[in-house]
Amino acid sequence: MSVTLLTYRTLIRSRKISMKYNILPQVLQKQYINDMSNKVDDSIKSCEVKELTFPLPYGQLAAKEWGNPNGLPVLAVHGWLDNCGSFDPLIPHILKPHNLHVVAIDEPGVGLSSHKPLGSEYGRWNTVLEMKRVIDDLKWDKLTVLGHSQGGHYALLFGAIYPNLVERVITIDIYKPLTYHGTNWAKKVSKITEIHMKYEGYLKDELENKSRAPVYSEPDALKRLMEGHGNSLNEESARILMKRGAKQLNRGITFSRDIRLKIPSLDPPPTDQQMTQFMTHLKSDLLVINAKQTPYQMPEDVKQRYYDVYQQNCRYFKNVSLDGTHHLHMNDPIPVANEINKFITESLALQTKSKL
């Protein structure tokens, strides 16, 4: 470890300095990034990945595992309609500096995980249950939760529900759980119900080998995937997601995700007023990484309302903005990795200090 990195870690043991990270000398910050970049470059060469499965009442939850099983536990949760391959470009850059043990799951209905049975729906809270199944199976008593987009929604919810279990929450291009305006919801329910019925008809056809799922050539499938994500994926990132998210047929390529994931949930959506109150239970250290070219812009007053809650209730809250699109952790993972590595260093220093 370099002298600069040791100096940096010594400095952040001061709670005053760690909470005001931006006052650290710019030269020291730059050297820290260089040190971490060198460490993660070396880690890629020896980064082994294992496939895991966890039992579910209706099938299995698939996952990928990196790192030392005795290392610092991290559960990674991907975004809407993605899969755990979303973390392939990032994990090698964060694995070694803090001896992490990372398990990234395919949420139900995507990747290699089972689809839910006919008649079921994918509620906006249900993945929290699957996350707890995985953590119990792994016998983790403390962990960090890393989430991108909708996965960050689940990370924040899980951290608030289990404040004694979650030590750190890291979100990528989402700063709050998903909420909706409370108006006109009753009018939307009938429409959502009809869509559910329609899609169940499609699924019954698939079971009878009368699938209506679109089939694409590889270039068209890549184009479809990139456009479907608002062109936030570059082609290399899209190919990574297709490894677990598509299947080859005689006529071409089709996406393997459950079409019901596109349907809004029937359960009443929370408002920001309800969710900010819910987030007061989040006590962990929190890092929010925002993409500067995100399509998901929110009013500043709403963002500040959540940031005030985090400042008041989290042990340590840090917010950074990086150049990039919504999938910046895939397209350009090193800047994201540098921020995660710094945050974990700061969090561990505070944890050590609190035990002294």
PDB file of C-alpha atoms in Angstrom, residues 98-328:
ATOM      1  CA  HIS A  98     -11.391  -4.335   0.555  1.00  0.00           C
ATOM      2  CA  ASN A  99     -11.468  -8.130   0.117  1.00  0.00           C
ATOM      3  CA  LEU A 100     -15.119  -8.207  -0.909  1.00  0.00           C
ATOM      4  CA  HIS A 101     -17.403 -11.213  -1.253  1.00  0.00           C
ATOM      5  CA  VAL A 102     -19.963 -10.136  -3.867  1.00  0.00           C
ATOM      6  CA  VAL A 103     -23.125 -12.015  -4.769  1.00  0.00           C
ATOM      7  CA  ALA A 104     -25.137 -10.435  -7.605  1.00  0.00           C
ATOM      8  CA  ILE A 105     -28.617 -11.867  -8.136  1.00  0.00           C
ATOM      9  CA  ASP A 106     -30.829 -12.256 -11.169  1.00  0.00           C
ATOM     10  CA  GLU A 107     -34.142 -10.906  -9.932  1.00  0.00           C
ATOM     11  CA  PRO A 108     -37.137 -13.203 -10.488  1.00  0.00           C
ATOM     12  CA  GLY A 109     -38.252 -13.247 -14.108  1.00  0.00           C
ATOM     13  CA  VAL A 110     -34.929 -12.242 -15.664  1.00  0.00           C
ATOM     14  CA  GLY A 111     -31.558 -13.789 -16.407  1.00  0.00           C
ATOM     15  CA  LEU A 112     -31.376 -17.391 -15.275  1.00  0.00           C
ATOM     16  CA  SER A 113     -33.891 -17.023 -12.425  1.00  0.00           C
ATOM     17  CA  SER A 114     -37.314 -18.646 -12.512  1.00  0.00           C
ATOM     18  CA  HIS A 115     -40.342 -16.776 -13.756  1.00  0.00           C
ATOM     19  CA  LYS A 116     -43.224 -16.476 -11.335  1.00  0.00           C
ATOM     20  CA  PRO A 117     -46.194 -18.843 -11.784  1.00  0.00           C
ATOM     21  CA  LEU A 118     -49.232 -17.894 -13.830  1.00  0.00           C
ATOM     22  CA  GLY A 119     -51.521 -15.685 -11.792  1.00  0.00           C
ATOM     23  CA  SER A 120     -48.633 -14.028  -9.949  1.00  0.00           C
ATOM     24  CA  GLU A 121     -47.364 -10.500 -10.336  1.00  0.00           C
ATOM     25  CA  TYR A 122     -44.069  -8.739  -9.740  1.00  0.00           C
ATOM     26  CA  GLY A 123     -44.809  -6.258  -6.975  1.00  0.00           C
ATOM     27  CA  ARG A 124     -42.561  -3.335  -6.172  1.00  0.00           C
ATOM     28  CA  TRP A 125     -41.688  -4.845  -2.770  1.00  0.00           C
ATOM     29  CA  ASN A 126     -41.355  -8.533  -3.633  1.00  0.00           C
ATOM     30  CA  THR A 127     -37.646  -8.596  -4.440  1.00  0.00           C
ATOM     31  CA  VAL A 128     -36.974  -7.540  -0.833  1.00  0.00           C
ATOM     32  CA  LEU A 129     -38.279 -10.976   0.164  1.00  0.00           C
ATOM     33  CA  GLU A 130     -35.955 -12.750  -2.284  1.00  0.00           C
ATOM     34  CA  MET A 131     -32.997 -10.680  -1.042  1.00  0.00           C
ATOM     35  CA  LYS A 132     -33.708 -11.856   2.518  1.00  0.00           C
ATOM     36  CA  ARG A 133     -33.891 -15.488   1.353  1.00  0.00           C
ATOM     37  CA  VAL A 134     -30.438 -15.149  -0.225  1.00  0.00           C
ATOM     38  CA  ILE A 135     -28.903 -13.449   2.816  1.00  0.00           C
ATOM     39  CA  ASP A 136     -30.311 -16.091   5.165  1.00  0.00           C
ATOM     40  CA  ASP A 137     -29.039 -18.860   2.897  1.00  0.00           C
ATOM     41  CA  LEU A 138     -25.558 -17.286   2.885  1.00  0.00           C
ATOM     42  CA  LYS A 139     -25.758 -16.828   6.690  1.00  0.00           C
ATOM     43  CA  TRP A 140     -24.629 -13.206   6.475  1.00  0.00           C
ATOM     44  CA  ASP A 141     -25.163 -11.242   9.704  1.00  0.00           C
ATOM     45  CA  LYS A 142     -23.901  -7.937   8.218  1.00  0.00           C
ATOM     46  CA  LEU A 143     -23.670  -6.753   4.633  1.00  0.00           C
ATOM     47  CA  THR A 144     -23.413  -3.957   2.102  1.00  0.00           C
ATOM     48  CA  VAL A 145     -26.185  -3.644  -0.499  1.00  0.00           C
ATOM     49  CA  LEU A 146     -25.253  -2.305  -3.938  1.00  0.00           C
ATOM     50  CA  GLY A 147     -28.051  -1.448  -6.349  1.00  0.00           C
ATOM     51  CA  HIS A 148     -28.365   0.085  -9.786  1.00  0.00           C
ATOM     52  CA  SER A 149     -31.562   1.908 -10.754  1.00  0.00           C
ATOM     53  CA  GLN A 150     -34.507  -0.211  -9.566  1.00  0.00           C
ATOM     54  CA  GLY A 151     -31.951  -2.327  -7.708  1.00  0.00           C
ATOM     55  CA  GLY A 152     -31.064   0.826  -5.777  1.00  0.00           C
ATOM     56  CA  HIS A 153     -34.756   1.169  -4.932  1.00  0.00           C
ATOM     57  CA  TYR A 154     -34.603  -2.284  -3.365  1.00  0.00           C
ATOM     58  CA  ALA A 155     -31.283  -1.520  -1.655  1.00  0.00           C
ATOM     59  CA  LEU A 156     -32.739   1.554   0.051  1.00  0.00           C
ATOM     60  CA  LEU A 157     -35.903  -0.284   1.081  1.00  0.00           C
ATOM     61  CA  PHE A 158     -33.928  -3.217   2.443  1.00  0.00           C
ATOM     62  CA  GLY A 159     -31.597  -0.926   4.384  1.00  0.00           C
ATOM     63  CA  ALA A 160     -34.563   0.806   6.028  1.00  0.00           C
ATOM     64  CA  ILE A 161     -36.318  -2.487   6.823  1.00  0.00           C
ATOM     65  CA  TYR A 162     -33.175  -4.110   8.278  1.00  0.00           C
ATOM     66  CA  PRO A 163     -31.088  -1.296   9.805  1.00  0.00           C
ATOM     67  CA  ASN A 164     -29.243  -3.691  12.117  1.00  0.00           C
ATOM     68  CA  LEU A 165     -28.258  -5.937   9.227  1.00  0.00           C
ATOM     69  CA  VAL A 166     -27.205  -3.440   6.555  1.00  0.00           C
ATOM     70  CA  GLU A 167     -23.969  -1.533   7.196  1.00  0.00           C
ATOM     71  CA  ARG A 168     -23.759   0.245   3.839  1.00  0.00           C
ATOM     72  CA  VAL A 169     -26.053   1.070   0.947  1.00  0.00           C
ATOM     73  CA  ILE A 170     -24.622   2.099  -2.423  1.00  0.00           C
ATOM     74  CA  THR A 171     -26.970   3.228  -5.182  1.00  0.00           C
ATOM     75  CA  ILE A 172     -26.134   3.955  -8.808  1.00  0.00           C
ATOM     76  CA  ASP A 173     -28.279   6.527 -10.624  1.00  0.00           C
ATOM     77  CA  ILE A 174     -31.161   6.479  -8.197  1.00  0.00           C
ATOM     78  CA  TYR A 175     -31.316   8.531  -5.006  1.00  0.00           C
ATOM     79  CA  LYS A 176     -34.664   7.429  -3.559  1.00  0.00           C
ATOM     80  CA  PRO A 177     -37.076   4.509  -3.695  1.00  0.00           C
ATOM     81  CA  LEU A 178     -39.655   4.595  -6.458  1.00  0.00           C
ATOM     82  CA  THR A 179     -42.724   6.677  -5.649  1.00  0.00           C
ATOM     83  CA  TYR A 180     -45.723   8.026  -7.525  1.00  0.00           C
ATOM     84  CA  HIS A 181     -48.190  10.849  -7.205  1.00  0.00           C
ATOM     85  CA  GLY A 182     -51.173   9.627  -5.255  1.00  0.00           C
ATOM     86  CA  THR A 183     -53.730  11.055  -7.692  1.00  0.00           C
ATOM     87  CA  ASN A 184     -55.891   9.093 -10.145  1.00  0.00           C
ATOM     88  CA  TRP A 185     -54.606   5.715  -8.963  1.00  0.00           C
ATOM     89  CA  ALA A 186     -58.102   4.215  -8.840  1.00  0.00           C
ATOM     90  CA  LYS A 187     -58.558   5.007 -12.533  1.00  0.00           C
ATOM     91  CA  LYS A 188     -55.307   3.233 -13.400  1.00  0.00           C
ATOM     92  CA  VAL A 189     -56.140  -0.030 -11.652  1.00  0.00           C
ATOM     93  CA  SER A 190     -58.680  -1.220 -14.224  1.00  0.00           C
ATOM     94  CA  LYS A 191     -56.232  -0.595 -17.062  1.00  0.00           C
ATOM     95  CA  ILE A 192     -53.418  -2.426 -15.237  1.00  0.00           C
ATOM     96  CA  THR A 193     -55.785  -5.334 -14.529  1.00  0.00           C
ATOM     97  CA  GLU A 194     -56.663  -5.657 -18.215  1.00  0.00           C
ATOM     98  CA  ILE A 195     -52.981  -5.666 -19.170  1.00  0.00           C
ATOM     99  CA  HIS A 196     -52.360  -8.428 -16.632  1.00  0.00           C
ATOM    100  CA  MET A 197     -55.119 -10.535 -18.182  1.00  0.00           C
ATOM    101  CA  LYS A 198     -53.798  -9.909 -21.688  1.00  0.00           C
ATOM    102  CA  TYR A 199     -50.239 -10.893 -20.791  1.00  0.00           C
ATOM    103  CA  GLU A 200     -51.417 -14.014 -18.993  1.00  0.00           C
ATOM    104  CA  GLY A 201     -52.993 -15.041 -22.306  1.00  0.00           C
ATOM    105  CA  TYR A 202     -49.600 -14.655 -23.970  1.00  0.00           C
ATOM    106  CA  LEU A 203     -47.982 -16.824 -21.284  1.00  0.00           C
ATOM    107  CA  LYS A 204     -50.608 -19.545 -21.699  1.00  0.00           C
ATOM    108  CA  ASP A 205     -49.832 -19.588 -25.421  1.00  0.00           C
ATOM    109  CA  GLU A 206     -46.132 -20.062 -24.611  1.00  0.00           C
ATOM    110  CA  LEU A 207     -46.943 -23.046 -22.395  1.00  0.00           C
ATOM    111  CA  GLU A 208     -48.851 -24.553 -25.317  1.00  0.00           C
ATOM    112  CA  ASN A 209     -45.906 -23.902 -27.663  1.00  0.00           C
ATOM    113  CA  LYS A 210     -47.774 -21.119 -29.431  1.00  0.00           C
ATOM    114  CA  SER A 211     -45.384 -18.369 -28.414  1.00  0.00           C
ATOM    115  CA  ARG A 212     -45.917 -14.878 -29.795  1.00  0.00           C
ATOM    116  CA  ALA A 213     -42.584 -13.591 -28.474  1.00  0.00           C
ATOM    117  CA  PRO A 214     -40.771 -11.479 -31.098  1.00  0.00           C
ATOM    118  CA  VAL A 215     -37.675 -13.041 -32.678  1.00  0.00           C
ATOM    119  CA  TYR A 216     -34.784 -10.848 -33.858  1.00  0.00           C
ATOM    120  CA  SER A 217     -31.511 -11.123 -35.685  1.00  0.00           C
ATOM    121  CA  GLU A 218     -28.535 -10.410 -33.420  1.00  0.00           C
ATOM    122  CA  PRO A 219     -28.037  -6.832 -34.733  1.00  0.00           C
ATOM    123  CA  ASP A 220     -31.739  -6.102 -34.359  1.00  0.00           C
ATOM    124  CA  ALA A 221     -31.820  -7.575 -30.845  1.00  0.00           C
ATOM    125  CA  LEU A 222     -28.888  -5.402 -29.804  1.00  0.00           C
ATOM    126  CA  LYS A 223     -30.547  -2.352 -31.312  1.00  0.00           C
ATOM    127  CA  ARG A 224     -33.839  -3.182 -29.605  1.00  0.00           C
ATOM    128  CA  LEU A 225     -32.138  -3.610 -26.231  1.00  0.00           C
ATOM    129  CA  MET A 226     -30.174  -0.372 -26.522  1.00  0.00           C
ATOM    130  CA  GLU A 227     -33.185   1.639 -27.650  1.00  0.00           C
ATOM    131  CA  GLY A 228     -35.342   0.082 -24.943  1.00  0.00           C
ATOM    132  CA  HIS A 229     -32.956   1.492 -22.359  1.00  0.00           C
ATOM    133  CA  GLY A 230     -33.002   4.967 -23.863  1.00  0.00           C
ATOM    134  CA  ASN A 231     -29.601   4.385 -25.502  1.00  0.00           C
ATOM    135  CA  SER A 232     -27.901   4.452 -22.108  1.00  0.00           C
ATOM    136  CA  LEU A 233     -26.109   1.185 -22.998  1.00  0.00           C
ATOM    137  CA  ASN A 234     -23.205   1.032 -25.406  1.00  0.00           C
ATOM    138  CA  GLU A 235     -22.987  -2.028 -27.652  1.00  0.00           C
ATOM    139  CA  GLU A 236     -20.498  -3.871 -25.429  1.00  0.00           C
ATOM    140  CA  SER A 237     -22.738  -3.400 -22.379  1.00  0.00           C
ATOM    141  CA  ALA A 238     -25.780  -4.559 -24.342  1.00  0.00           C
ATOM    142  CA  ARG A 239     -23.945  -7.737 -25.372  1.00  0.00           C
ATOM    143  CA  ILE A 240     -23.125  -8.427 -21.715  1.00  0.00           C
ATOM    144  CA  LEU A 241     -26.802  -8.211 -20.720  1.00  0.00           C
ATOM    145  CA  MET A 242     -27.832 -10.418 -23.639  1.00  0.00           C
ATOM    146  CA  LYS A 243     -25.623 -13.265 -22.386  1.00  0.00           C
ATOM    147  CA  ARG A 244     -28.169 -13.942 -19.612  1.00  0.00           C
ATOM    148  CA  GLY A 245     -31.111 -12.043 -20.987  1.00  0.00           C
ATOM    149  CA  ALA A 246     -31.667 -13.645 -24.390  1.00  0.00           C
ATOM    150  CA  LYS A 247     -31.908 -17.127 -25.891  1.00  0.00           C
ATOM    151  CA  GLN A 248     -31.136 -18.494 -29.320  1.00  0.00           C
ATOM    152  CA  LEU A 249     -33.949 -20.060 -31.322  1.00  0.00           C
ATOM    153  CA  ASN A 250     -33.861 -21.636 -34.768  1.00  0.00           C
ATOM    154  CA  ARG A 251     -35.353 -18.460 -36.217  1.00  0.00           C
ATOM    155  CA  GLY A 252     -33.133 -16.022 -34.315  1.00  0.00           C
ATOM    156  CA  ILE A 253     -32.854 -14.421 -30.864  1.00  0.00           C
ATOM    157  CA  THR A 254     -35.630 -13.699 -28.376  1.00  0.00           C
ATOM    158  CA  PHE A 255     -35.471 -12.035 -24.975  1.00  0.00           C
ATOM    159  CA  SER A 256     -36.016 -14.441 -22.102  1.00  0.00           C
ATOM    160  CA  ARG A 257     -37.346 -12.068 -19.448  1.00  0.00           C
ATOM    161  CA  ASP A 258     -40.916 -12.387 -18.182  1.00  0.00           C
ATOM    162  CA  ILE A 259     -43.140  -9.946 -20.061  1.00  0.00           C
ATOM    163  CA  ARG A 260     -45.151  -9.326 -16.882  1.00  0.00           C
ATOM    164  CA  LEU A 261     -42.213  -7.303 -15.542  1.00  0.00           C
ATOM    165  CA  LYS A 262     -43.365  -4.514 -17.855  1.00  0.00           C
ATOM    166  CA  ILE A 263     -46.725  -4.232 -16.091  1.00  0.00           C
ATOM    167  CA  PRO A 264     -47.140  -1.773 -13.193  1.00  0.00           C
ATOM    168  CA  SER A 265     -47.934  -3.416  -9.891  1.00  0.00           C
ATOM    169  CA  LEU A 266     -51.512  -3.396  -8.610  1.00  0.00           C
ATOM    170  CA  ASP A 267     -50.566  -2.534  -5.033  1.00  0.00           C
ATOM    171  CA  PRO A 268     -51.054   1.145  -4.091  1.00  0.00           C
ATOM    172  CA  PRO A 269     -47.888   3.163  -4.774  1.00  0.00           C
ATOM    173  CA  PRO A 270     -46.343   5.171  -1.935  1.00  0.00           C
ATOM    174  CA  THR A 271     -46.070   8.944  -2.154  1.00  0.00           C
ATOM    175  CA  ASP A 272     -42.902  10.909  -1.433  1.00  0.00           C
ATOM    176  CA  GLN A 273     -44.421  12.002   1.865  1.00  0.00           C
ATOM    177  CA  GLN A 274     -44.842   8.373   2.906  1.00  0.00           C
ATOM    178  CA  MET A 275     -41.454   7.303   1.576  1.00  0.00           C
ATOM    179  CA  THR A 276     -39.421  10.050   3.234  1.00  0.00           C
ATOM    180  CA  GLN A 277     -40.929   8.941   6.536  1.00  0.00           C
ATOM    181  CA  PHE A 278     -40.051   5.331   5.700  1.00  0.00           C
ATOM    182  CA  MET A 279     -36.458   6.355   4.922  1.00  0.00           C
ATOM    183  CA  THR A 280     -35.941   7.756   8.409  1.00  0.00           C
ATOM    184  CA  HIS A 281     -35.314   4.120   9.398  1.00  0.00           C
ATOM    185  CA  LEU A 282     -32.228   3.943   7.158  1.00  0.00           C
ATOM    186  CA  LYS A 283     -29.264   4.155   9.547  1.00  0.00           C
ATOM    187  CA  SER A 284     -26.434   2.745   7.454  1.00  0.00           C
ATOM    188  CA  ASP A 285     -23.674   4.591   5.631  1.00  0.00           C
ATOM    189  CA  LEU A 286     -25.049   5.675   2.261  1.00  0.00           C
ATOM    190  CA  LEU A 287     -23.386   6.487  -1.057  1.00  0.00           C
ATOM    191  CA  VAL A 288     -25.524   7.864  -3.895  1.00  0.00           C
ATOM    192  CA  ILE A 289     -23.831   7.970  -7.311  1.00  0.00           C
ATOM    193  CA  ASN A 290     -25.749  10.003  -9.880  1.00  0.00           C
ATOM    194  CA  ALA A 291     -25.143  10.009 -13.633  1.00  0.00           C
ATOM    195  CA  LYS A 292     -24.934  13.493 -15.140  1.00  0.00           C
ATOM    196  CA  GLN A 293     -26.606  12.313 -18.366  1.00  0.00           C
ATOM    197  CA  THR A 294     -29.420  10.444 -16.635  1.00  0.00           C
ATOM    198  CA  PRO A 295     -32.880  10.572 -18.220  1.00  0.00           C
ATOM    199  CA  TYR A 296     -34.440  10.418 -14.752  1.00  0.00           C
ATOM    200  CA  GLN A 297     -34.297  14.020 -13.627  1.00  0.00           C
ATOM    201  CA  MET A 298     -36.310  14.969 -10.555  1.00  0.00           C
ATOM    202  CA  PRO A 299     -37.184  18.359  -9.060  1.00  0.00           C
ATOM    203  CA  GLU A 300     -34.414  19.642  -6.819  1.00  0.00           C
ATOM    204  CA  ASP A 301     -36.782  20.227  -3.912  1.00  0.00           C
ATOM    205  CA  VAL A 302     -37.784  16.541  -3.935  1.00  0.00           C
ATOM    206  CA  LYS A 303     -34.141  15.446  -4.048  1.00  0.00           C
ATOM    207  CA  GLN A 304     -33.218  17.792  -1.231  1.00  0.00           C
ATOM    208  CA  ARG A 305     -36.074  16.453   0.893  1.00  0.00           C
ATOM    209  CA  TYR A 306     -34.558  12.960   0.725  1.00  0.00           C
ATOM    210  CA  TYR A 307     -31.007  14.226   1.177  1.00  0.00           C
ATOM    211  CA  ASP A 308     -32.074  16.019   4.364  1.00  0.00           C
ATOM    212  CA  VAL A 309     -33.509  12.736   5.665  1.00  0.00           C
ATOM    213  CA  TYR A 310     -30.270  10.910   4.839  1.00  0.00           C
ATOM    214  CA  GLN A 311     -28.117  13.577   6.466  1.00  0.00           C
ATOM    215  CA  GLN A 312     -30.184  13.416   9.635  1.00  0.00           C
ATOM    216  CA  ASN A 313     -30.525   9.640   9.950  1.00  0.00           C
ATOM    217  CA  CYS A 314     -27.627   7.894   8.194  1.00  0.00           C
ATOM    218  CA  ARG A 315     -24.346   7.604  10.050  1.00  0.00           C
ATOM    219  CA  TYR A 316     -22.557   8.877   6.948  1.00  0.00           C
ATOM    220  CA  PHE A 317     -24.115  10.151   3.713  1.00  0.00           C
ATOM    221  CA  LYS A 318     -22.166  10.957   0.563  1.00  0.00           C
ATOM    222  CA  ASN A 319     -23.496  12.057  -2.821  1.00  0.00           C
ATOM    223  CA  VAL A 320     -21.439  12.277  -6.031  1.00  0.00           C
ATOM    224  CA  SER A 321     -22.242  12.981  -9.683  1.00  0.00           C
ATOM    225  CA  LEU A 322     -20.236  11.397 -12.489  1.00  0.00           C
ATOM    226  CA  ASP A 323     -20.193  11.842 -16.244  1.00  0.00           C
ATOM    227  CA  GLY A 324     -22.119   9.105 -17.969  1.00  0.00           C
ATOM    228  CA  THR A 325     -25.517   7.730 -18.871  1.00  0.00           C
ATOM    229  CA  HIS A 326     -27.883   5.660 -16.736  1.00  0.00           C
ATOM    230  CA  HIS A 327     -25.691   2.556 -17.217  1.00  0.00           C
ATOM    231  CA  LEU A 328     -22.430   4.348 -16.383  1.00  0.00           C
TER     232      LEU A 328
END
